[in-house]
């Protein structure tokens, strides 16, 4: 199996486990929670930036944001100009996002139980190194600083 296949397979397992764990706490789909995280934690406030970050198309983000706004979890605010809207997470959205954070914390604990502490540290170090190298290949994007809350986006 190639490294790309291993990473993709691991990502699928992570998404499935998070979806199951989140489903124990809320009926909200994982993708909606990821949008809340992207706005409230990562700090992206435009639909275009969210679409790029989550690798989904703009109409899909628009539908997700419409639903989150309808449920009172996101508010649209005036942006820098008339064409731009700034998205803000509400307090209710922050509370809902906590289901995802608890699932991420649980998954981190499970991963640590699958590996010895030195193995876990080495895997983390190697993944950081690989990510840095791959971002350098993109040329115009700096490698992001590794963060625990960057698990899925």
CSV table of N, CA and C in Angstrom, one decimal, residues 5-152:
chain,number,residue,atom,x,y,z
A,5,UNK,N,-2.3,5.9,0.0
A,5,UNK,CA,-3.4,5.0,0.4
A,5,UNK,C,-3.5,4.8,1.9
A,6,UNK,N,-2.3,4.7,2.5
A,6,UNK,CA,-2.4,4.5,4.0
A,6,UNK,C,-3.0,5.7,4.7
A,7,UNK,N,-2.6,6.9,4.3
A,7,UNK,CA,-3.1,8.1,4.9
A,7,UNK,C,-4.6,8.2,4.6
A,8,UNK,N,-5.1,7.9,3.4
A,8,UNK,CA,-6.5,8.0,3.0
A,8,UNK,C,-7.3,6.9,3.8
A,9,UNK,N,-6.7,5.7,3.9
A,9,UNK,CA,-7.4,4.7,4.7
A,9,UNK,C,-7.5,5.1,6.2
A,10,UNK,N,-6.5,5.6,6.7
A,10,UNK,CA,-6.5,6.1,8.1
A,10,UNK,C,-7.5,7.2,8.3
A,11,UNK,N,-7.6,8.1,7.3
A,11,UNK,CA,-8.5,9.2,7.4
A,11,UNK,C,-10.0,8.7,7.4
A,12,UNK,N,-10.2,7.7,6.5
A,12,UNK,CA,-11.6,7.1,6.5
A,12,UNK,C,-11.9,6.5,7.8
A,13,UNK,N,-11.0,5.8,8.5
A,13,UNK,CA,-11.3,5.2,9.8
A,13,UNK,C,-11.5,6.3,10.8
A,14,UNK,N,-10.7,7.3,10.8
A,14,UNK,CA,-10.9,8.4,11.7
A,14,UNK,C,-12.3,9.1,11.6
A,15,UNK,N,-12.7,9.3,10.3
A,15,UNK,CA,-14.0,10.0,10.1
A,15,UNK,C,-15.1,9.0,10.5
A,16,UNK,N,-15.0,7.8,10.2
A,16,UNK,CA,-16.1,6.8,10.7
A,16,UNK,C,-16.2,6.8,12.2
A,17,UNK,N,-15.0,6.7,12.9
A,17,UNK,CA,-15.1,6.6,14.3
A,17,UNK,C,-15.6,7.9,14.9
A,18,UNK,N,-15.2,9.1,14.4
A,18,UNK,CA,-15.8,10.3,14.9
A,18,UNK,C,-17.2,10.5,14.6
A,19,UNK,N,-17.7,10.0,13.4
A,19,UNK,CA,-19.1,10.1,13.1
A,19,UNK,C,-19.9,9.2,14.1
A,20,UNK,N,-19.4,8.0,14.4
A,20,UNK,CA,-20.1,7.2,15.4
A,20,UNK,C,-20.1,7.8,16.8
A,21,UNK,N,-19.0,8.3,17.2
A,21,UNK,CA,-18.9,8.9,18.5
A,21,UNK,C,-19.8,10.2,18.6
A,22,UNK,N,-19.7,11.0,17.6
A,22,UNK,CA,-20.5,12.3,17.6
A,22,UNK,C,-22.0,11.9,17.6
A,23,UNK,N,-22.4,10.8,16.9
A,23,UNK,CA,-23.7,10.4,16.8
A,23,UNK,C,-24.3,9.9,18.2
A,24,UNK,N,-23.4,9.6,19.1
A,24,UNK,CA,-23.9,9.2,20.4
A,24,UNK,C,-24.3,10.5,21.2
A,25,UNK,N,-23.9,11.6,20.8
A,25,UNK,CA,-24.1,12.9,21.6
A,25,UNK,C,-25.1,13.8,20.9
A,26,UNK,N,-25.2,13.8,19.6
A,26,UNK,CA,-26.0,14.7,18.9
A,26,UNK,C,-26.5,14.1,17.6
A,27,UNK,N,-27.6,14.7,17.0
A,27,UNK,CA,-28.1,14.2,15.7
A,27,UNK,C,-27.5,15.0,14.6
A,28,UNK,N,-26.7,16.0,15.0
A,28,UNK,CA,-26.1,16.9,14.0
A,28,UNK,C,-25.0,16.2,13.2
A,29,UNK,N,-25.0,16.3,11.9
A,29,UNK,CA,-24.0,15.6,11.0
A,29,UNK,C,-22.6,16.1,11.3
A,30,UNK,N,-21.6,15.3,11.1
A,30,UNK,CA,-20.3,15.6,11.4
A,30,UNK,C,-19.9,16.8,10.5
A,31,UNK,N,-20.3,16.9,9.3
A,31,UNK,CA,-19.9,18.0,8.5
A,31,UNK,C,-20.4,19.4,9.0
A,32,UNK,N,-21.6,19.4,9.6
A,32,UNK,CA,-22.0,20.7,10.2
A,32,UNK,C,-21.1,21.0,11.4
A,33,UNK,N,-20.7,20.0,12.2
A,33,UNK,CA,-19.9,20.3,13.3
A,33,UNK,C,-18.5,20.8,12.8
A,34,UNK,N,-18.0,20.2,11.7
A,34,UNK,CA,-16.7,20.7,11.2
A,34,UNK,C,-16.8,22.2,10.7
A,35,UNK,N,-18.0,22.5,10.1
A,35,UNK,CA,-18.2,23.9,9.8
A,35,UNK,C,-18.1,24.8,11.0
A,36,UNK,N,-18.8,24.4,12.1
A,36,UNK,CA,-18.8,25.2,13.3
A,36,UNK,C,-17.3,25.3,13.8
A,37,UNK,N,-16.6,24.2,13.8
A,37,UNK,CA,-15.2,24.3,14.2
A,37,UNK,C,-14.4,25.2,13.3
A,38,UNK,N,-14.6,25.2,12.0
A,38,UNK,CA,-13.8,26.0,11.1
A,38,UNK,C,-14.1,27.5,11.4
A,39,UNK,N,-15.3,27.8,11.7
A,39,UNK,CA,-15.6,29.2,12.0
A,39,UNK,C,-15.1,29.6,13.4
A,40,UNK,N,-15.5,28.8,14.4
A,40,UNK,CA,-15.3,29.1,15.8
A,40,UNK,C,-13.9,28.9,16.3
A,41,UNK,N,-13.2,27.9,15.8
A,41,UNK,CA,-11.8,27.5,16.3
A,41,UNK,C,-10.7,27.9,15.4
A,42,UNK,N,-10.9,27.5,14.1
A,42,UNK,CA,-9.9,27.8,13.1
A,42,UNK,C,-9.9,29.3,12.8
A,43,UNK,N,-11.1,29.9,12.8
A,43,UNK,CA,-11.2,31.4,12.6
A,43,UNK,C,-11.4,31.8,11.1
A,44,UNK,N,-12.0,30.9,10.3
A,44,UNK,CA,-12.3,31.3,9.0
A,44,UNK,C,-13.8,31.7,9.0
A,45,UNK,N,-14.1,32.9,8.4
A,45,UNK,CA,-15.4,33.5,8.5
A,45,UNK,C,-16.1,33.7,7.1
A,46,UNK,N,-15.5,33.2,6.1
A,46,UNK,CA,-16.2,33.3,4.8
A,46,UNK,C,-16.5,31.9,4.3
A,47,UNK,N,-17.6,31.8,3.5
A,47,UNK,CA,-18.0,30.5,3.0
A,47,UNK,C,-17.0,30.0,2.0
A,48,UNK,N,-16.3,30.8,1.2
A,48,UNK,CA,-15.3,30.4,0.3
A,48,UNK,C,-14.1,29.8,1.0
A,49,UNK,N,-13.7,30.4,2.1
A,49,UNK,CA,-12.6,29.9,2.9
A,49,UNK,C,-12.9,28.6,3.5
A,50,UNK,N,-14.2,28.4,4.0
A,50,UNK,CA,-14.6,27.2,4.6
A,50,UNK,C,-14.6,26.1,3.5
A,51,UNK,N,-15.1,26.4,2.4
A,51,UNK,CA,-15.2,25.4,1.3
A,51,UNK,C,-13.8,24.9,0.9
A,52,UNK,N,-12.8,25.8,0.8
A,52,UNK,CA,-11.5,25.4,0.5
A,52,UNK,C,-10.9,24.6,1.6
A,53,UNK,N,-11.1,25.0,2.9
A,53,UNK,CA,-10.5,24.3,4.0
A,53,UNK,C,-11.1,22.8,4.1
A,54,UNK,N,-12.4,22.7,3.9
A,54,UNK,CA,-13.0,21.4,4.1
A,54,UNK,C,-13.1,20.6,2.8
A,55,UNK,N,-12.5,21.1,1.7
A,55,UNK,CA,-12.5,20.4,0.4
A,55,UNK,C,-13.9,20.1,-0.1
A,56,UNK,N,-14.8,21.0,0.1
A,56,UNK,CA,-16.2,20.8,-0.5
A,56,UNK,C,-16.5,22.0,-1.3
A,57,UNK,N,-17.6,21.8,-2.2
A,57,UNK,CA,-17.9,22.9,-3.1
A,57,UNK,C,-18.7,24.0,-2.4
A,58,UNK,N,-18.7,25.2,-2.9
A,58,UNK,CA,-19.3,26.4,-2.3
A,58,UNK,C,-20.8,26.2,-2.1
A,59,UNK,N,-21.5,25.6,-3.1
A,59,UNK,CA,-23.0,25.4,-2.8
A,59,UNK,C,-23.2,24.5,-1.6
A,60,UNK,N,-22.4,23.5,-1.4
A,60,UNK,CA,-22.6,22.6,-0.2
A,60,UNK,C,-22.4,23.4,1.1
A,61,UNK,N,-21.3,24.3,1.1
A,61,UNK,CA,-21.1,25.1,2.3
A,61,UNK,C,-22.3,26.0,2.5
A,62,UNK,N,-22.8,26.6,1.4
A,62,UNK,CA,-24.0,27.5,1.5
A,62,UNK,C,-25.1,26.8,2.2
A,63,UNK,N,-25.4,25.5,1.8
A,63,UNK,CA,-26.5,24.8,2.4
A,63,UNK,C,-26.2,24.5,3.8
A,64,UNK,N,-25.0,24.1,4.1
A,64,UNK,CA,-24.6,23.8,5.5
A,64,UNK,C,-24.8,25.0,6.4
A,65,UNK,N,-24.3,26.2,5.9
A,65,UNK,CA,-24.4,27.4,6.7
A,65,UNK,C,-25.9,27.8,6.8
A,66,UNK,N,-26.7,27.7,5.8
A,66,UNK,CA,-28.1,28.0,5.9
A,66,UNK,C,-28.8,27.2,7.0
A,67,UNK,N,-28.5,25.9,7.1
A,67,UNK,CA,-29.1,25.1,8.1
A,67,UNK,C,-28.6,25.5,9.5
A,68,UNK,N,-27.3,25.8,9.6
A,68,UNK,CA,-26.7,26.2,10.9
A,68,UNK,C,-27.3,27.5,11.3
A,69,UNK,N,-27.5,28.4,10.4
A,69,UNK,CA,-28.2,29.7,10.7
A,69,UNK,C,-29.6,29.5,11.1
A,70,UNK,N,-30.3,28.7,10.4
A,70,UNK,CA,-31.7,28.4,10.7
A,70,UNK,C,-31.9,27.8,12.1
A,71,UNK,N,-30.9,27.0,12.5
A,71,UNK,CA,-30.9,26.4,13.9
A,71,UNK,C,-30.3,27.2,15.0
A,72,UNK,N,-29.9,28.5,14.6
A,72,UNK,CA,-29.3,29.4,15.6
A,72,UNK,C,-27.9,29.1,16.0
A,73,UNK,N,-27.1,28.4,15.2
A,73,UNK,CA,-25.8,28.1,15.6
A,73,UNK,C,-24.7,29.0,14.9
A,74,UNK,N,-25.1,29.6,13.9
A,74,UNK,CA,-24.3,30.5,13.1
A,74,UNK,C,-25.1,31.8,12.8
A,75,UNK,N,-24.4,32.9,12.8
A,75,UNK,CA,-25.0,34.2,12.4
A,75,UNK,C,-24.2,34.8,11.3
A,76,UNK,N,-24.9,35.4,10.3
A,76,UNK,CA,-24.3,36.1,9.2
A,76,UNK,C,-24.2,37.6,9.7
A,77,UNK,N,-23.0,38.1,9.5
A,77,UNK,CA,-22.8,39.6,9.9
A,77,UNK,C,-22.3,40.3,8.6
A,78,UNK,N,-22.4,41.6,8.6
A,78,UNK,CA,-21.8,42.4,7.5
A,78,UNK,C,-20.3,42.2,7.5
A,79,UNK,N,-19.8,42.1,6.3
A,79,UNK,CA,-18.3,41.9,6.1
A,79,UNK,C,-17.7,43.3,5.7
A,80,UNK,N,-16.5,43.2,5.1
A,80,UNK,CA,-15.8,44.4,4.8
A,80,UNK,C,-16.6,45.3,3.7
A,81,UNK,N,-17.3,44.6,2.8
A,81,UNK,CA,-18.1,45.3,1.8
A,81,UNK,C,-19.4,44.6,1.6
A,82,UNK,N,-20.2,45.2,0.8
A,82,UNK,CA,-21.6,44.7,0.6
A,82,UNK,C,-21.7,43.3,0.1
A,83,UNK,N,-20.7,42.9,-0.7
A,83,UNK,CA,-20.7,41.5,-1.3
A,83,UNK,C,-20.3,40.5,-0.3
A,84,UNK,N,-19.6,40.8,0.8
A,84,UNK,CA,-19.0,39.9,1.7
A,84,UNK,C,-19.8,39.8,3.0
A,85,UNK,N,-20.0,38.5,3.4
A,85,UNK,CA,-20.7,38.2,4.7
A,85,UNK,C,-19.7,37.6,5.6
A,86,UNK,N,-19.7,38.0,6.8
A,86,UNK,CA,-18.8,37.3,7.8
A,86,UNK,C,-19.6,36.4,8.7
A,87,UNK,N,-19.2,35.2,8.8
A,87,UNK,CA,-19.9,34.2,9.6
A,87,UNK,C,-19.3,34.2,11.0
A,88,UNK,N,-20.2,34.1,12.0
A,88,UNK,CA,-19.9,34.0,13.4
A,88,UNK,C,-20.6,32.9,14.0
A,89,UNK,N,-19.9,32.1,14.9
A,89,UNK,CA,-20.5,31.1,15.6
A,89,UNK,C,-21.2,31.7,16.8
A,90,UNK,N,-22.4,31.2,17.2
A,90,UNK,CA,-23.2,31.6,18.3
A,90,UNK,C,-22.8,30.8,19.5
A,91,UNK,N,-23.3,31.2,20.7
A,91,UNK,CA,-23.0,30.4,21.9
A,91,UNK,C,-23.6,29.0,21.8
A,92,UNK,N,-24.8,29.0,21.2
A,92,UNK,CA,-25.4,27.6,21.0
A,92,UNK,C,-24.6,26.8,20.0
A,93,UNK,N,-23.9,27.4,19.0
A,93,UNK,CA,-23.0,26.7,18.1
A,93,UNK,C,-21.8,26.2,18.9
A,94,UNK,N,-21.3,27.0,19.8
A,94,UNK,CA,-20.1,26.6,20.6
A,94,UNK,C,-20.5,25.4,21.4
A,95,UNK,N,-21.7,25.4,22.0
A,95,UNK,CA,-22.1,24.2,22.8
A,95,UNK,C,-22.2,23.0,21.9
A,96,UNK,N,-22.8,23.2,20.7
A,96,UNK,CA,-23.0,22.0,19.8
A,96,UNK,C,-21.6,21.5,19.3
A,97,UNK,N,-20.7,22.4,19.1
A,97,UNK,CA,-19.3,22.0,18.7
A,97,UNK,C,-18.6,21.1,19.7
A,98,UNK,N,-19.0,21.2,21.0
A,98,UNK,CA,-18.4,20.5,22.0
A,98,UNK,C,-18.5,19.0,21.8
A,99,UNK,N,-19.6,18.5,21.1
A,99,UNK,CA,-19.8,17.1,20.8
A,99,UNK,C,-18.6,16.6,19.9
A,100,UNK,N,-18.2,17.4,19.0
A,100,UNK,CA,-17.1,17.1,18.1
A,100,UNK,C,-15.8,17.1,19.0
A,101,UNK,N,-15.6,18.1,19.8
A,101,UNK,CA,-14.4,18.1,20.6
A,101,UNK,C,-14.2,16.9,21.5
A,102,UNK,N,-15.4,16.5,22.1
A,102,UNK,CA,-15.3,15.3,23.0
A,102,UNK,C,-15.0,14.1,22.2
A,103,UNK,N,-15.5,14.0,21.0
A,103,UNK,CA,-15.2,12.8,20.1
A,103,UNK,C,-13.7,12.8,19.7
A,104,UNK,N,-13.2,14.0,19.4
A,104,UNK,CA,-11.8,14.1,19.0
A,104,UNK,C,-10.9,13.7,20.2
A,105,UNK,N,-11.2,14.2,21.4
A,105,UNK,CA,-10.5,13.8,22.6
A,105,UNK,C,-10.5,12.3,22.8
A,106,UNK,N,-11.7,11.7,22.7
A,106,UNK,CA,-11.9,10.2,22.8
A,106,UNK,C,-11.0,9.5,21.8
A,107,UNK,N,-11.0,9.9,20.5
A,107,UNK,CA,-10.2,9.3,19.5
A,107,UNK,C,-8.7,9.4,19.8
A,108,UNK,N,-8.3,10.6,20.3
A,108,UNK,CA,-6.9,10.7,20.6
A,108,UNK,C,-6.5,9.7,21.7
A,109,UNK,N,-7.3,9.5,22.7
A,109,UNK,CA,-7.1,8.6,23.7
A,109,UNK,C,-7.0,7.2,23.2
A,110,UNK,N,-7.9,6.8,22.3
A,110,UNK,CA,-7.9,5.5,21.6
A,110,UNK,C,-6.6,5.3,20.8
A,111,UNK,N,-6.2,6.3,20.1
A,111,UNK,CA,-5.0,6.2,19.3
A,111,UNK,C,-3.8,6.0,20.2
A,112,UNK,N,-3.7,6.7,21.4
A,112,UNK,CA,-2.6,6.5,22.3
A,112,UNK,C,-2.6,5.1,22.9
A,113,UNK,N,-3.8,4.5,23.0
A,113,UNK,CA,-3.8,3.1,23.6
A,113,UNK,C,-3.4,2.1,22.5
A,114,UNK,N,-3.4,2.4,21.2
A,114,UNK,CA,-3.0,1.5,20.2
A,114,UNK,C,-1.5,1.5,20.0
A,115,UNK,N,-0.8,2.5,20.5
A,115,UNK,CA,0.7,2.6,20.3
A,115,UNK,C,1.3,2.9,21.7
A,116,UNK,N,2.6,2.5,21.8
A,116,UNK,CA,3.3,2.8,23.0
A,116,UNK,C,3.6,4.3,23.0
A,117,UNK,N,3.9,4.9,24.2
A,117,UNK,CA,4.2,6.4,24.1
A,117,UNK,C,5.3,6.7,23.2
A,118,UNK,N,6.4,6.0,23.1
A,118,UNK,CA,7.4,6.4,22.1
A,118,UNK,C,7.0,6.2,20.7
A,119,UNK,N,6.2,5.2,20.4
A,119,UNK,CA,5.6,5.0,19.1
A,119,UNK,C,4.7,6.2,18.7
A,120,UNK,N,3.8,6.6,19.6
A,120,UNK,CA,2.9,7.7,19.4
A,120,UNK,C,3.7,9.0,19.1
A,121,UNK,N,4.7,9.2,19.9
A,121,UNK,CA,5.5,10.4,19.7
A,121,UNK,C,6.2,10.4,18.4
A,122,UNK,N,6.7,9.2,18.0
A,122,UNK,CA,7.4,9.1,16.7
A,122,UNK,C,6.5,9.3,15.5
A,123,UNK,N,5.3,8.7,15.6
A,123,UNK,CA,4.3,8.8,14.6
A,123,UNK,C,3.9,10.3,14.4
A,124,UNK,N,3.7,11.0,15.5
A,124,UNK,CA,3.3,12.4,15.5
A,124,UNK,C,4.4,13.2,14.8
A,125,UNK,N,5.7,12.9,15.2
A,125,UNK,CA,6.8,13.6,14.6
A,125,UNK,C,6.9,13.4,13.2
A,126,UNK,N,6.8,12.1,12.7
A,126,UNK,CA,6.9,11.8,11.3
A,126,UNK,C,5.7,12.4,10.5
A,127,UNK,N,4.5,12.4,11.0
A,127,UNK,CA,3.4,13.0,10.3
A,127,UNK,C,3.6,14.5,10.2
A,128,UNK,N,4.1,15.2,11.2
A,128,UNK,CA,4.4,16.6,11.1
A,128,UNK,C,5.5,16.8,10.0
A,129,UNK,N,6.5,16.0,10.0
A,129,UNK,CA,7.6,16.1,9.0
A,129,UNK,C,7.0,15.9,7.6
A,130,UNK,N,6.2,14.9,7.4
A,130,UNK,CA,5.6,14.6,6.1
A,130,UNK,C,4.7,15.8,5.7
A,131,UNK,N,3.9,16.3,6.6
A,131,UNK,CA,3.0,17.4,6.3
A,131,UNK,C,3.8,18.6,5.9
A,132,UNK,N,4.8,18.9,6.6
A,132,UNK,CA,5.7,20.1,6.2
A,132,UNK,C,6.2,19.9,4.8
A,133,UNK,N,6.7,18.7,4.5
A,133,UNK,CA,7.3,18.5,3.2
A,133,UNK,C,6.2,18.6,2.1
A,134,UNK,N,5.1,18.0,2.3
A,134,UNK,CA,4.0,18.1,1.3
A,134,UNK,C,3.5,19.5,1.1
A,135,UNK,N,3.4,20.3,2.1
A,135,UNK,CA,3.0,21.7,2.0
A,135,UNK,C,4.1,22.5,1.2
A,136,UNK,N,5.3,22.1,1.4
A,136,UNK,CA,6.4,22.8,0.7
A,136,UNK,C,6.3,22.5,-0.8
A,137,UNK,N,5.8,21.3,-1.2
A,137,UNK,CA,5.6,21.0,-2.6
A,137,UNK,C,4.5,21.9,-3.2
A,138,UNK,N,3.6,22.3,-2.4
A,138,UNK,CA,2.5,23.2,-2.9
A,138,UNK,C,3.1,24.6,-3.2
A,139,UNK,N,4.2,24.9,-2.6
A,139,UNK,CA,4.9,26.2,-3.0
A,139,UNK,C,4.4,27.4,-2.3
A,140,UNK,N,3.1,27.8,-2.5
A,140,UNK,CA,2.6,29.0,-2.1
A,140,UNK,C,1.9,28.9,-0.7
A,141,UNK,N,1.9,27.8,-0.1
A,141,UNK,CA,1.2,27.6,1.2
A,141,UNK,C,2.2,27.2,2.2
A,142,UNK,N,2.4,27.9,3.3
A,142,UNK,CA,3.3,27.5,4.3
A,142,UNK,C,2.7,26.3,5.1
A,143,UNK,N,3.5,25.4,5.6
A,143,UNK,CA,3.0,24.3,6.4
A,143,UNK,C,2.4,24.9,7.6
A,144,UNK,N,1.2,24.4,8.0
A,144,UNK,CA,0.5,24.9,9.2
A,144,UNK,C,1.2,24.4,10.4
A,145,UNK,N,1.2,25.2,11.5
A,145,UNK,CA,1.7,24.7,12.7
A,145,UNK,C,0.8,23.5,13.2
A,146,UNK,N,1.4,22.4,13.7
A,146,UNK,CA,0.6,21.3,14.1
A,146,UNK,C,-0.2,21.7,15.3
A,147,UNK,N,-1.5,21.4,15.2
A,147,UNK,CA,-2.5,21.7,16.3
A,147,UNK,C,-3.4,20.5,16.5
A,148,UNK,N,-3.7,20.2,17.7
A,148,UNK,CA,-4.6,19.1,18.0
A,148,UNK,C,-6.0,19.4,17.4
A,149,UNK,N,-6.5,20.6,17.3
A,149,UNK,CA,-7.8,20.8,16.7
A,149,UNK,C,-7.8,20.9,15.2
A,150,UNK,N,-6.7,20.5,14.6
A,150,UNK,CA,-6.6,20.4,13.1
A,150,UNK,C,-6.9,19.0,12.7
A,151,UNK,N,-7.4,18.2,13.5
A,151,UNK,CA,-7.6,16.7,13.2
A,151,UNK,C,-8.2,16.5,11.9
A,152,UNK,N,-9.3,17.2,11.5
A,152,UNK,CA,-10.0,16.9,10.3
A,152,UNK,C,-10.1,18.0,9.3
